[in-house]
Tab-separated table of C-alpha atoms in Angstrom:
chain	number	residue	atom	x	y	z
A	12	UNK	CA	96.385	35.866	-11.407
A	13	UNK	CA	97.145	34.837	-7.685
A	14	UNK	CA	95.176	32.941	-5.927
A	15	UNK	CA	93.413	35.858	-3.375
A	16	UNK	CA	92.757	38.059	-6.641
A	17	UNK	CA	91.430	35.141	-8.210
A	18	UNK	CA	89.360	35.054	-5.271
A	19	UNK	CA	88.418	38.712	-4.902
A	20	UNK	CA	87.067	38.007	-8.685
A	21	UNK	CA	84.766	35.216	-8.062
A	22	UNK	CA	83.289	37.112	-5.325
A	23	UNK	CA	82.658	40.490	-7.233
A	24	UNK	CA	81.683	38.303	-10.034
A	25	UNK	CA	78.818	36.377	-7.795
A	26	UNK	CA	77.354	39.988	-6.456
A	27	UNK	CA	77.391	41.416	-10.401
A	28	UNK	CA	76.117	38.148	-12.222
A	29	UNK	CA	73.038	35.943	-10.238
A	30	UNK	CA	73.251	32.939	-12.062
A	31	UNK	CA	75.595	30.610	-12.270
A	32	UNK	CA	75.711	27.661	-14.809
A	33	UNK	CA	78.124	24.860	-15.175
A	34	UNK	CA	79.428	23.757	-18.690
A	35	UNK	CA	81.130	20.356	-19.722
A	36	UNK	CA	83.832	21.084	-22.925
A	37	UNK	CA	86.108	18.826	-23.865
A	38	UNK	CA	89.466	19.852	-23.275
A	39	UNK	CA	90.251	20.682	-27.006
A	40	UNK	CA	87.350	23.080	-26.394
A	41	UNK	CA	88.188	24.449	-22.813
A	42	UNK	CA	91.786	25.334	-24.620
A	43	UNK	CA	90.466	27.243	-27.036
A	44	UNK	CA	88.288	29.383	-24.958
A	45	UNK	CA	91.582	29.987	-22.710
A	46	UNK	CA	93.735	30.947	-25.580
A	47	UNK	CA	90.887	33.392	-25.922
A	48	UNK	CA	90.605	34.691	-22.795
A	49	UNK	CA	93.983	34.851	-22.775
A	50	UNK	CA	94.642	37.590	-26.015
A	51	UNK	CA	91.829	39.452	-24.886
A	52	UNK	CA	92.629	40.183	-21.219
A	53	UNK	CA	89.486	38.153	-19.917
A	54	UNK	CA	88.400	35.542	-18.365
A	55	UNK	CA	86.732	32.187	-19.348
A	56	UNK	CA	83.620	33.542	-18.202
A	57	UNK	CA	83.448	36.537	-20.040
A	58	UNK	CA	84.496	34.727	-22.658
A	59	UNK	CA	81.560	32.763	-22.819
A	60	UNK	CA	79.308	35.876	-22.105
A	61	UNK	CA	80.244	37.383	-24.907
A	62	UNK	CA	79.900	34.426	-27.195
A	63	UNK	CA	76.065	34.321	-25.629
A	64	UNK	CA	75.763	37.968	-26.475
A	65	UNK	CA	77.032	37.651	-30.326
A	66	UNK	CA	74.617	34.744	-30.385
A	67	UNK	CA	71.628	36.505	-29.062
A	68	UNK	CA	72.035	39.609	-31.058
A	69	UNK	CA	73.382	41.934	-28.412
A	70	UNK	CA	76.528	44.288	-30.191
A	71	UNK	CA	79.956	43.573	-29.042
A	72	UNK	CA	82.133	44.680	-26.188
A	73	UNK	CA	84.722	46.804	-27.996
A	74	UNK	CA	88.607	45.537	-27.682
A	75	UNK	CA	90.933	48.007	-25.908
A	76	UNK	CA	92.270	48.301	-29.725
A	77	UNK	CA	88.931	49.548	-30.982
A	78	UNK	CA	88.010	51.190	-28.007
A	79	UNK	CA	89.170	54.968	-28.509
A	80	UNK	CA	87.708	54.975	-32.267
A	81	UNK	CA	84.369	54.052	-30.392
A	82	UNK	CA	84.579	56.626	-27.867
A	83	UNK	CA	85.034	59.110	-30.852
A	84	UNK	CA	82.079	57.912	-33.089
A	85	UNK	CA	80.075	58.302	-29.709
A	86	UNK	CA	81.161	61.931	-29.332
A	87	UNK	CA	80.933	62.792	-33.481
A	88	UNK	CA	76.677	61.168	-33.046
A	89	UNK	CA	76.974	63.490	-30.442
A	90	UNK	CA	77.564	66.584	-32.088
A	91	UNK	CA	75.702	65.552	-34.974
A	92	UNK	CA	72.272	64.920	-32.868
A	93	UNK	CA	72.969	68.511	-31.578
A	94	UNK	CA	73.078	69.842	-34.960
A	95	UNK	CA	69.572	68.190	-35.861
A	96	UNK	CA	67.872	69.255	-32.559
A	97	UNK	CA	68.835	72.585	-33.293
A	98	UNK	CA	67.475	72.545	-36.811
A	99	UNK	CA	64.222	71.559	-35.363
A	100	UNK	CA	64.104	74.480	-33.009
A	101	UNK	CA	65.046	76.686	-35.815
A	102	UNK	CA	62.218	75.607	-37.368
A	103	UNK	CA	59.839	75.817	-34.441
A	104	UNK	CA	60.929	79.015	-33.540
A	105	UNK	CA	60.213	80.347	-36.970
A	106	UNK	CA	63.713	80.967	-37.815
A	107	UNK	CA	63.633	79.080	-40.508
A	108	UNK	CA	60.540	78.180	-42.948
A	109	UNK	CA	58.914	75.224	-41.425
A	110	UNK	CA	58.476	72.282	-43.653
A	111	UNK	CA	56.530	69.084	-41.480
A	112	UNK	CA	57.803	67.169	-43.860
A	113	UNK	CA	61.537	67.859	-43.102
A	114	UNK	CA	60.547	68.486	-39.336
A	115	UNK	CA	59.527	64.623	-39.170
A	116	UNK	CA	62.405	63.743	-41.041
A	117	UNK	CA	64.795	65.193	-38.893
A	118	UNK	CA	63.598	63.951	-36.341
A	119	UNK	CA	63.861	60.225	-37.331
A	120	UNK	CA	67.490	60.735	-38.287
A	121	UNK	CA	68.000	62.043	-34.855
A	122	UNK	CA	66.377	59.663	-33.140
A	123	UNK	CA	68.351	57.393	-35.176
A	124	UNK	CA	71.276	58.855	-34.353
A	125	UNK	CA	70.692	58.546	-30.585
A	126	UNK	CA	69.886	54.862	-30.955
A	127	UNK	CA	73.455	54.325	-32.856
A	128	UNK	CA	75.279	55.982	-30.332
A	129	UNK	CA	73.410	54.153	-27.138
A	130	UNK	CA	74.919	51.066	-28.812
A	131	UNK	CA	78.001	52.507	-29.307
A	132	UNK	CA	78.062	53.594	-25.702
A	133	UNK	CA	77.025	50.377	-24.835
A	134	UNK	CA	80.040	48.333	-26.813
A	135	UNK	CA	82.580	50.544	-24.692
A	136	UNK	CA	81.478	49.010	-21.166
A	137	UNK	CA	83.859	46.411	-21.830
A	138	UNK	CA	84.253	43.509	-19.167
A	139	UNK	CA	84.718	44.550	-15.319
A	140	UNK	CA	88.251	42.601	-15.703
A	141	UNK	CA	89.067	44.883	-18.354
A	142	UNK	CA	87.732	47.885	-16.616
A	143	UNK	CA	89.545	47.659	-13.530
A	144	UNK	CA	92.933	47.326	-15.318
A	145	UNK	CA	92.212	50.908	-16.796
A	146	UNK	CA	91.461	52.450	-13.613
């Protein structure tokens, strides 16, 4: 990276991310998380990020490998919560026998299904570095 993109980043990174810590590693360490950032197209920083998200509980970002078979789970929940709402309003509109049972069920699964694919969504954001080389 030259020195005025490098530049560019840090500012776009200090409008997107308010805080800013500092971090001592020794240089075995530092290395490491360079080789990193270096196979996956990132920086340091995002790097560490995403080590702070697997930590904390948060899902993944999604690697430009897994990326597309991501984007296609997220469009298959898709279809598949539009299959259960439109059980439901089969059964509402008295289309089909109405069972609360299986009404509540259905439900659950699609609200379940909804859930998965937020975090699916949510995995394919991907880091701004990464973004901005697709565009």
């Amino acid at each position: 990276m030259d020195e005025d993109a490098q530049k560019t980043a840090v500012k776009n990174a200090s409008r997107r991310y308010g805080e800013v810590t500092h971090i001592r590693f020794s240089a075995d360490e530092l290395a490491s998380l360079k080789a990193i950032a270096e196979r996956e197209g990132a920086t340091v920083s995002e790097v560490v990020r995403r080590l702070v998200r697997a930590q904390a509980g948060y899902l993944p970002i999604a690697s430009e490998a897994l990326r597309p078979a991501i984007v296609d789970m997220t469009d298959q929940l898709r279809r598949v919560g539009v299959n259960f709402n439109q059980a439901v309003r089969a059964m509402n509109d008295g289309r089909v026998a109405h069972d609360e049972d299986l009404e509540q069920a259905l439900m659950a699964v699609g609200d379940l299904v909804w859930q998965f694919r937020e975090e699916l969504k949510a995995m394919t954001g991907g880091s701004r570095k990464m973004r901005g080389a697709r565009s």
